[in-house]
Coordinates of C-alpha atoms in Angstrom, one line a residue:
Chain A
X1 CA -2.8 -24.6 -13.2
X2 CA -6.1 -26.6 -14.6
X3 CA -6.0 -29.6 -13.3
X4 CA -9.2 -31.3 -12.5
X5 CA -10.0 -31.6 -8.8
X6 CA -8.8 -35.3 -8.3
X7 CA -5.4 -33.8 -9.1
X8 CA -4.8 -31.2 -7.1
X9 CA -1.2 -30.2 -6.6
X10 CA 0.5 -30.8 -3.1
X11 CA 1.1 -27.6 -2.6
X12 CA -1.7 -25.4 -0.6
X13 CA -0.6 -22.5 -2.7
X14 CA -1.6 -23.5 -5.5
X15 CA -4.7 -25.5 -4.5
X16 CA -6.0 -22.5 -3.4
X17 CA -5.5 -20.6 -7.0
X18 CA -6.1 -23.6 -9.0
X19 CA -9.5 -23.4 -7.0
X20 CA -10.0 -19.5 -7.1
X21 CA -8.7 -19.3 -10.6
X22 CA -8.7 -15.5 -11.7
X23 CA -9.9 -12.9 -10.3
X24 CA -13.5 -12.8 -11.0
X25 CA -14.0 -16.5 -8.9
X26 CA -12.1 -14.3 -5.7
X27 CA -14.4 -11.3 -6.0
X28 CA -18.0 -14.0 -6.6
X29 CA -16.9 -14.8 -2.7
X30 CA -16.4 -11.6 -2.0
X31 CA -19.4 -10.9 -2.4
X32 CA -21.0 -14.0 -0.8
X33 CA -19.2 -13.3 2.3
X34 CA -21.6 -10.6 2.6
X35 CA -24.2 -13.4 2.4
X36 CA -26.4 -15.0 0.5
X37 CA -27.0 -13.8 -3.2
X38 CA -29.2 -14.6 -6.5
X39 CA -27.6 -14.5 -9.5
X40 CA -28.8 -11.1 -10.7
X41 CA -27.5 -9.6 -7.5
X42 CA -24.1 -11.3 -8.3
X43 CA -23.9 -9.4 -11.7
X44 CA -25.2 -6.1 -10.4
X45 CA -22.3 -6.2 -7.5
X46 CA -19.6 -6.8 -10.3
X47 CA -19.3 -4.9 -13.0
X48 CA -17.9 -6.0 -16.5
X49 CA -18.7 -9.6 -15.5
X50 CA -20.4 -11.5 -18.5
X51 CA -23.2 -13.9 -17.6
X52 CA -21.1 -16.9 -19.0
X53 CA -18.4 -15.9 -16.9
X54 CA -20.2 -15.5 -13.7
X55 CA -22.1 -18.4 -14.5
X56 CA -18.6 -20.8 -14.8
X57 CA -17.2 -19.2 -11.8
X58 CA -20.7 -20.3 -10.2
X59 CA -20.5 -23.5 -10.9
X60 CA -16.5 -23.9 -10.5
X61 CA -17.3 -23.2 -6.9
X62 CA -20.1 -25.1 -6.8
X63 CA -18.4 -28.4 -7.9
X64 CA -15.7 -27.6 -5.4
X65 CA -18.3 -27.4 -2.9
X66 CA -17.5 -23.8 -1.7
X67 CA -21.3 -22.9 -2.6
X68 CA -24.7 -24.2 -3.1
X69 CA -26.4 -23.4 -5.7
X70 CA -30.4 -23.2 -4.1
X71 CA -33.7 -23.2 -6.7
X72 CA -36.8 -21.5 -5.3
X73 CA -40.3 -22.7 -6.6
X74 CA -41.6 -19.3 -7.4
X75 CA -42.9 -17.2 -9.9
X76 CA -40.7 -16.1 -11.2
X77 CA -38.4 -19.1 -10.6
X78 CA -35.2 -17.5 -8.2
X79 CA -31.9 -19.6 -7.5
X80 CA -29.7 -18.6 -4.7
X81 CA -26.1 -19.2 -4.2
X82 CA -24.4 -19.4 -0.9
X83 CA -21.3 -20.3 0.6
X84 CA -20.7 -23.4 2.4
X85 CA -18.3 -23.3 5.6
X86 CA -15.7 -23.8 4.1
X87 CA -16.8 -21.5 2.1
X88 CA -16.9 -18.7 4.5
X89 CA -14.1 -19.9 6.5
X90 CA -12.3 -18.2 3.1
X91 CA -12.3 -15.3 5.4
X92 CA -9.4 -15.7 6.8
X93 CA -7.9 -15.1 3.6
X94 CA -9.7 -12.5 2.3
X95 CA -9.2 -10.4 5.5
X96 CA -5.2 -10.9 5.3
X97 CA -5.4 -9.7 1.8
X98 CA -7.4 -6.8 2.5
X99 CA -5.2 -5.8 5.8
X100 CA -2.2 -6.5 3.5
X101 CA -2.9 -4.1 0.5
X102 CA -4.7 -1.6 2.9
X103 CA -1.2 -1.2 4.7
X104 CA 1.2 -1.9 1.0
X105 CA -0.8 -1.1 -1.5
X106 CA -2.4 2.2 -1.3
X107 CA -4.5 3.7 -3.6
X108 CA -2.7 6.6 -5.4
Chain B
X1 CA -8.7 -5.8 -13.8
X2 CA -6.0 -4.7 -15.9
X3 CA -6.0 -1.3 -14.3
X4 CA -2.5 1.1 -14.4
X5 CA -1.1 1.5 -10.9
X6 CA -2.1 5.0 -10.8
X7 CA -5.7 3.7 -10.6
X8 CA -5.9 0.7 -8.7
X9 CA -9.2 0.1 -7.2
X10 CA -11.1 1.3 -4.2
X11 CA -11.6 -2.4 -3.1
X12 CA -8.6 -3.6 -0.8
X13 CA -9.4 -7.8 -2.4
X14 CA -9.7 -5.9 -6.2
X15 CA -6.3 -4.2 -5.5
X16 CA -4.6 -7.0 -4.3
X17 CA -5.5 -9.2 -7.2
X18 CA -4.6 -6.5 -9.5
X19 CA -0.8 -6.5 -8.4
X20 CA -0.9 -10.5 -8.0
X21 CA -2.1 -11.3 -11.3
X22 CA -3.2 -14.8 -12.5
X23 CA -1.1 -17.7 -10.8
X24 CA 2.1 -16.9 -11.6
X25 CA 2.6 -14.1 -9.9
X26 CA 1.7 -15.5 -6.6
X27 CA 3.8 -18.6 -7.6
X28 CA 6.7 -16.4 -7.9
X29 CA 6.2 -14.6 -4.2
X30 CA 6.3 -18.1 -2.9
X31 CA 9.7 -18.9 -3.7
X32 CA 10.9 -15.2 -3.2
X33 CA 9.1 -15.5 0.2
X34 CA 12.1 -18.6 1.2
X35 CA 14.8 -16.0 0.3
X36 CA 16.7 -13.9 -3.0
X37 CA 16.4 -16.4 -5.7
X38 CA 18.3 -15.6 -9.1
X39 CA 16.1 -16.1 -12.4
X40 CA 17.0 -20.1 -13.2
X41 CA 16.6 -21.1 -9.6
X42 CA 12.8 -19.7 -10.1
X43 CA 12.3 -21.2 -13.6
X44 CA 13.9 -24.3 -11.8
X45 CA 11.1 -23.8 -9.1
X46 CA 8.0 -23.4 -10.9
X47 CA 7.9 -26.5 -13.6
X48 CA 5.8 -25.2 -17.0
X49 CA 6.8 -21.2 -16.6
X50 CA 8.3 -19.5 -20.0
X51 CA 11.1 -17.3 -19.4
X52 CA 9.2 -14.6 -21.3
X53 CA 6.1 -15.1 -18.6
X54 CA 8.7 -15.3 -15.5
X55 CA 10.2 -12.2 -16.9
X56 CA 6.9 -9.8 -17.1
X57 CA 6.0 -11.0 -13.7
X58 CA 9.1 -9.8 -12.3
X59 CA 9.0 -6.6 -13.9
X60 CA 5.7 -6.5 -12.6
X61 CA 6.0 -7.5 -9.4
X62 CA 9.4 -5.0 -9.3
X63 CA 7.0 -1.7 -10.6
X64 CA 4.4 -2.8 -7.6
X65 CA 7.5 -1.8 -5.2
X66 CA 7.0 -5.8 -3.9
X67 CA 10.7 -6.5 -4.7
X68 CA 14.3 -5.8 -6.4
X69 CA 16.4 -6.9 -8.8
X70 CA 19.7 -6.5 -8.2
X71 CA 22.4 -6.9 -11.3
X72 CA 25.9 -8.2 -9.4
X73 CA 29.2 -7.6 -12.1
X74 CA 30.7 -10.9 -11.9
X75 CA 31.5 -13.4 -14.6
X76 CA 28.7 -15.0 -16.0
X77 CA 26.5 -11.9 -14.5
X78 CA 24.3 -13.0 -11.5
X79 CA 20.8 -11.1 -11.1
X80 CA 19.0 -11.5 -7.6
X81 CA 15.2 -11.1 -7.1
X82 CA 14.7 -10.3 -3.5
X83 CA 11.0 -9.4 -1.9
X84 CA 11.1 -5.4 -0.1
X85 CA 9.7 -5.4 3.1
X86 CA 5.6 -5.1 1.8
X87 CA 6.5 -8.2 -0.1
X88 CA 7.8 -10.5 2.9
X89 CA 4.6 -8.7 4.5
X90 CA 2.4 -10.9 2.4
X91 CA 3.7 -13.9 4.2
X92 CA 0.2 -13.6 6.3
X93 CA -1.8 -14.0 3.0
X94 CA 0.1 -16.6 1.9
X95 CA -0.2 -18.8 5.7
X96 CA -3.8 -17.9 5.5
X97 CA -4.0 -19.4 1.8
X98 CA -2.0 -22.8 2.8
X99 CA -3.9 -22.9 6.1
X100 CA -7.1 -22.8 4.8
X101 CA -6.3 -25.2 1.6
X102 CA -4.6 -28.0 4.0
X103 CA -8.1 -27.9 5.8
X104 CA -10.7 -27.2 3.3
X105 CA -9.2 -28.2 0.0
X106 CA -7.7 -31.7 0.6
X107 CA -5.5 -33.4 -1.7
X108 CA -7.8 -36.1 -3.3

């Protein structure tokens, strides 16, 4: 399940999670669905993410090219990350998973 | 993300990746999405599995209500995992997965 890139396994399946390992990389586009986002936005949204996490998942993406990762020269210095399309064409998925655990998976 | 059932969270994406935890588990619906499957036709399935991993997903996947395990009395005994009817539901996440990983995730 960690194979570099250039080895990605046939099967779509588990492209897709070798690429959204975990669930922290899934909820990072989550949130930049919703548009674009600086990093301190990213760790406000989710909580009991550490900034070394957040920051792997960041660049995980990144190197997949689902994001870019944009520096502003400003004082302070800001960075924003945003999804690429195919990037946000991950909404598809994220709205069958939603519809699906809306319907099965109610919150008790 | 480790949440008990009886607190799964408000968020329909954090709920579902509660219940399909880490690769595995997803790896598992996959196969039990192409029919029952007894326990060495899915260690046969997914190469690099430990019985002891393949055994709490199961259980797992069986106290989520997203399938059954059904113990036949016949000599050697024969145990069938089968997917309930929210399980086969998740068919749509799993087309939108492969769908979007033949397109924007290509083999390299």
């Amino acid at each position: 399940m960690s194979e570099p890139d250039h080895t990605l396994p046939e099967c779509p399946i588990a492209r897709f999670l070798t690429v959204l390992e975990g669930p922290w990389a899934t909820l990072v586009v989550r949130e930049l669905l919703m548009g674009p986002r600086r990093f301190t936005e990213l760790r406000a949204a989710l909580p009991g993410i550490s900034p070394k996490t957040l920051s792997a998942r960041l660049k995980g993406l990144e190197r997949t090219g689902l994001l870019t990762r944009t520096p502003y020269a400003e004082v302070p210095p800001r960075v924003e990350y945003e999804l690429t399309e195919a990037g946000y064409r991950l909404q598809t998925v994220f709205t069958a998973m939603a519809e699906w655990a809306e319907r099965d998976l109610p919150v008790r």
